[in-house]
Structure formats: structure tokens, C-alpha cells
Short mmCIF file of N, CA and C in Angstrom, two decimals:
data_model
loop_
_atom_site.label_atom_id
_atom_site.label_comp_id
_atom_site.label_asym_id
_atom_site.label_seq_id
_atom_site.Cartn_x
_atom_site.Cartn_y
_atom_site.Cartn_z
N THR K 1 7.47 -40.92 -82.77
CA THR K 1 7.28 -42.24 -82.62
C THR K 1 6.36 -42.67 -81.38
N ASN K 2 5.33 -43.39 -81.58
CA ASN K 2 4.52 -43.84 -80.58
C ASN K 2 4.94 -45.28 -80.20
N THR K 3 5.22 -45.59 -78.96
CA THR K 3 5.63 -46.77 -78.51
C THR K 3 4.66 -47.15 -77.40
N THR K 4 4.33 -48.42 -77.31
CA THR K 4 3.52 -49.06 -76.32
C THR K 4 4.27 -50.23 -75.78
N GLN K 5 4.82 -50.19 -74.57
CA GLN K 5 5.45 -51.26 -73.88
C GLN K 5 4.37 -52.16 -73.20
N VAL K 6 4.39 -53.44 -73.58
CA VAL K 6 3.55 -54.53 -72.82
C VAL K 6 4.31 -55.60 -72.28
N SER K 7 3.79 -55.98 -71.01
CA SER K 7 4.54 -57.05 -70.29
C SER K 7 3.46 -58.09 -70.58
N ILE K 8 3.90 -59.43 -70.31
CA ILE K 8 3.10 -60.63 -70.50
C ILE K 8 1.86 -60.61 -69.53
N ASN K 9 2.22 -59.68 -68.39
CA ASN K 9 1.17 -59.62 -67.31
C ASN K 9 0.07 -58.50 -67.72
N ASP K 10 0.26 -57.95 -68.87
CA ASP K 10 -0.58 -56.85 -69.15
C ASP K 10 -0.92 -56.73 -70.60
N PRO K 11 -1.14 -57.89 -71.34
CA PRO K 11 -1.36 -57.84 -72.66
C PRO K 11 -2.60 -57.05 -73.26
N ALA K 12 -3.57 -56.67 -72.46
CA ALA K 12 -4.54 -55.94 -72.77
C ALA K 12 -4.35 -54.70 -72.99
N LYS K 13 -3.20 -54.18 -72.67
CA LYS K 13 -2.82 -52.74 -72.79
C LYS K 13 -2.50 -52.35 -74.26
N ALA K 14 -2.11 -53.47 -74.83
CA ALA K 14 -1.60 -53.24 -76.31
C ALA K 14 -2.82 -53.56 -77.37
N ASP K 15 -3.94 -54.05 -76.85
CA ASP K 15 -5.13 -54.32 -77.69
C ASP K 15 -4.60 -55.55 -78.66
N MET K 16 -4.04 -56.55 -77.98
CA MET K 16 -3.57 -57.67 -78.91
C MET K 16 -3.74 -58.92 -78.15
N GLN K 17 -3.77 -60.15 -78.92
CA GLN K 17 -3.60 -61.32 -78.32
C GLN K 17 -2.23 -61.97 -78.53
N PHE K 18 -1.59 -62.40 -77.37
CA PHE K 18 -0.31 -63.13 -77.43
C PHE K 18 -0.30 -64.53 -76.99
N ARG K 19 0.17 -65.46 -77.76
CA ARG K 19 0.19 -66.65 -77.39
C ARG K 19 1.76 -67.36 -77.37
N MET K 20 1.97 -68.16 -76.40
CA MET K 20 3.39 -68.61 -76.27
C MET K 20 3.30 -69.95 -75.53
N PHE K 21 4.05 -71.05 -76.15
CA PHE K 21 4.27 -72.21 -75.54
C PHE K 21 5.50 -73.02 -75.98
N PRO K 22 5.97 -73.88 -75.40
CA PRO K 22 5.58 -74.32 -73.96
C PRO K 22 6.16 -73.07 -72.92
N ASN K 23 5.62 -73.24 -71.68
CA ASN K 23 5.99 -72.24 -70.75
C ASN K 23 6.01 -73.00 -69.51
N PRO K 24 7.15 -73.32 -68.97
CA PRO K 24 8.64 -72.77 -69.26
C PRO K 24 9.14 -73.50 -70.60
N ALA K 25 9.83 -72.75 -71.23
CA ALA K 25 10.49 -73.26 -72.52
C ALA K 25 11.97 -73.49 -72.11
N THR K 26 12.63 -74.50 -72.78
CA THR K 26 13.97 -74.70 -72.57
C THR K 26 14.86 -74.67 -73.79
N THR K 27 14.13 -75.06 -74.89
CA THR K 27 15.06 -75.23 -76.16
C THR K 27 14.31 -74.44 -77.23
N GLU K 28 13.08 -74.52 -77.46
CA GLU K 28 12.43 -73.82 -78.62
C GLU K 28 10.95 -73.24 -77.96
N LEU K 29 10.80 -71.94 -78.58
CA LEU K 29 9.62 -71.47 -78.06
C LEU K 29 8.72 -70.92 -79.32
N PHE K 30 7.38 -71.25 -79.29
CA PHE K 30 6.49 -70.89 -80.25
C PHE K 30 5.66 -69.61 -79.86
N MET K 31 5.62 -68.50 -80.49
CA MET K 31 4.85 -67.45 -80.22
C MET K 31 4.05 -67.09 -81.44
N ALA K 32 2.89 -66.67 -81.07
CA ALA K 32 1.82 -66.17 -82.19
C ALA K 32 1.13 -64.94 -81.60
N PHE K 33 0.99 -64.12 -82.27
CA PHE K 33 0.30 -62.65 -81.93
C PHE K 33 -0.28 -61.85 -83.09
N ASP K 34 -1.33 -61.16 -82.78
CA ASP K 34 -2.02 -60.42 -83.79
C ASP K 34 -1.58 -59.07 -83.73
N VAL K 35 -1.28 -58.49 -84.87
CA VAL K 35 -0.83 -56.98 -84.92
C VAL K 35 -2.00 -56.20 -85.60
N ASN K 36 -2.47 -55.22 -84.92
CA ASN K 36 -3.76 -54.49 -85.56
C ASN K 36 -3.39 -53.42 -86.63
N GLU K 37 -2.10 -53.06 -86.73
CA GLU K 37 -1.54 -52.04 -87.64
C GLU K 37 -0.18 -52.15 -87.67
N THR K 38 0.40 -51.73 -88.76
CA THR K 38 2.06 -51.97 -88.97
C THR K 38 2.55 -51.40 -87.69
N ALA K 39 3.58 -52.18 -87.05
CA ALA K 39 4.22 -51.72 -85.87
C ALA K 39 5.52 -52.47 -85.72
N ASN K 40 6.42 -51.88 -84.92
CA ASN K 40 7.60 -52.49 -84.57
C ASN K 40 7.42 -53.38 -83.34
N VAL K 41 7.82 -54.58 -83.35
CA VAL K 41 7.51 -55.43 -82.42
C VAL K 41 8.80 -56.11 -81.80
N SER K 42 8.98 -55.83 -80.40
CA SER K 42 10.30 -56.38 -79.69
C SER K 42 9.66 -57.22 -78.57
N ILE K 43 10.36 -58.45 -78.68
CA ILE K 43 9.97 -59.56 -77.59
C ILE K 43 11.29 -59.88 -76.84
N ASP K 44 11.25 -59.67 -75.63
CA ASP K 44 12.49 -60.07 -74.81
C ASP K 44 12.03 -61.31 -73.82
N ILE K 45 13.12 -62.03 -73.61
CA ILE K 45 12.82 -63.06 -72.72
C ILE K 45 13.57 -62.69 -71.38
N LEU K 46 12.89 -62.59 -70.23
CA LEU K 46 13.54 -61.96 -68.98
C LEU K 46 13.74 -63.15 -68.04
N ASP K 47 14.76 -63.13 -67.30
CA ASP K 47 14.96 -63.97 -66.07
C ASP K 47 14.00 -63.47 -65.11
N LEU K 48 14.10 -64.33 -63.89
CA LEU K 48 13.20 -64.21 -62.82
C LEU K 48 13.47 -62.74 -61.97
N ASN K 49 14.59 -62.23 -62.32
CA ASN K 49 14.82 -60.95 -61.80
C ASN K 49 14.60 -59.85 -62.67
N GLY K 50 13.85 -60.07 -63.72
CA GLY K 50 13.54 -58.92 -64.77
C GLY K 50 14.67 -58.57 -65.65
N ARG K 51 15.79 -59.21 -65.73
CA ARG K 51 16.85 -58.90 -66.64
C ARG K 51 16.72 -59.49 -67.98
N VAL K 52 16.96 -58.89 -69.03
CA VAL K 52 16.93 -59.40 -70.39
C VAL K 52 17.78 -60.41 -70.54
N VAL K 53 17.35 -61.66 -70.91
CA VAL K 53 18.27 -62.86 -71.23
C VAL K 53 18.51 -62.81 -72.80
N LYS K 54 17.53 -62.58 -73.56
CA LYS K 54 17.59 -62.62 -75.07
C LYS K 54 16.53 -61.95 -75.64
N ASN K 55 16.88 -61.10 -76.58
CA ASN K 55 15.89 -60.56 -77.47
C ASN K 55 15.49 -61.46 -78.67
N VAL K 56 14.29 -61.88 -78.74
CA VAL K 56 13.89 -62.97 -79.83
C VAL K 56 13.33 -62.41 -80.90
N VAL K 57 12.65 -61.18 -80.81
CA VAL K 57 12.06 -60.48 -81.97
C VAL K 57 12.35 -59.00 -81.82
N ASN K 58 12.61 -58.40 -82.94
CA ASN K 58 12.70 -57.12 -83.04
C ASN K 58 12.70 -56.60 -84.49
N SER K 59 11.41 -56.60 -85.14
CA SER K 59 11.04 -56.41 -86.39
C SER K 59 9.75 -55.64 -86.47
N VAL K 60 9.63 -55.19 -87.86
CA VAL K 60 8.38 -54.46 -88.16
C VAL K 60 7.56 -55.62 -88.85
N PHE K 61 6.21 -55.52 -88.32
CA PHE K 61 5.11 -56.46 -88.81
C PHE K 61 3.98 -55.67 -89.34
N ASP K 62 3.50 -56.10 -90.54
CA ASP K 62 2.17 -55.58 -91.00
C ASP K 62 0.96 -56.13 -90.21
N ASN K 63 -0.14 -55.46 -90.47
CA ASN K 63 -1.32 -56.16 -89.55
C ASN K 63 -1.67 -57.63 -90.10
N GLY K 64 -2.13 -58.20 -89.14
CA GLY K 64 -2.49 -59.70 -89.22
C GLY K 64 -1.82 -60.43 -88.25
N THR K 65 -1.85 -61.83 -88.37
CA THR K 65 -1.25 -62.67 -87.43
C THR K 65 0.05 -63.29 -87.77
N VAL K 66 1.00 -63.14 -86.74
CA VAL K 66 2.36 -63.63 -86.79
C VAL K 66 2.43 -64.68 -86.03
N ALA K 67 3.12 -65.79 -86.58
CA ALA K 67 3.55 -66.99 -85.81
C ALA K 67 5.06 -67.19 -86.07
N LEU K 68 5.80 -67.37 -84.81
CA LEU K 68 7.06 -67.49 -84.93
C LEU K 68 7.55 -68.80 -83.98
N THR K 69 8.71 -69.34 -84.37
CA THR K 69 9.27 -70.49 -83.69
C THR K 69 10.85 -69.94 -83.56
N GLU K 70 11.15 -69.82 -82.30
CA GLU K 70 12.46 -69.34 -81.82
C GLU K 70 13.26 -70.27 -80.99
N ASP K 71 14.55 -70.66 -81.46
CA ASP K 71 15.53 -71.43 -80.69
C ASP K 71 16.00 -70.62 -79.52
N ILE K 72 15.79 -70.90 -78.36
CA ILE K 72 16.23 -70.08 -77.20
C ILE K 72 17.39 -70.77 -76.45
N ARG K 73 18.07 -71.61 -77.07
CA ARG K 73 19.17 -72.30 -76.38
C ARG K 73 20.37 -71.30 -76.08
#
């Protein structure tokens, strides 16, 4: 299994585009990203101390653009 972990501060490491708004978000979060090959994608929301608050995505996506809206309340 080949895993690449990418933080929002280092999106170039995964060779992908990641868009998210609004930032900061309080109720709903829109995310869009491009997947270059079939991959398991996991996206966590972290607090200011780096602790995971919520896992909003943990799915396998085929190559292409993925657009998601997540209720983060």
C-alpha cells in the first residue's frame, strides 16, 4: 500500500489541486479536488492544536474532479 499524507500547507506534495471554502467554516464546507489516479482519500478537520475534530472524507475515488459539500456542525 502506497500512502501519501498531505497537509493543507503542502498540497504540492500530492500533485493535486485542493479547493475549500468558506475558510473558516462553521456549518457547511465545500471541497473540490482532482484525483490523478484511483486513490483512497481521507480528509480530516483539525483544531488549532492539530487534533482531529472530524473525518469528513474517507473513500476511494477514481481519477477526475471530486466536489463535495459536508455538514460540519
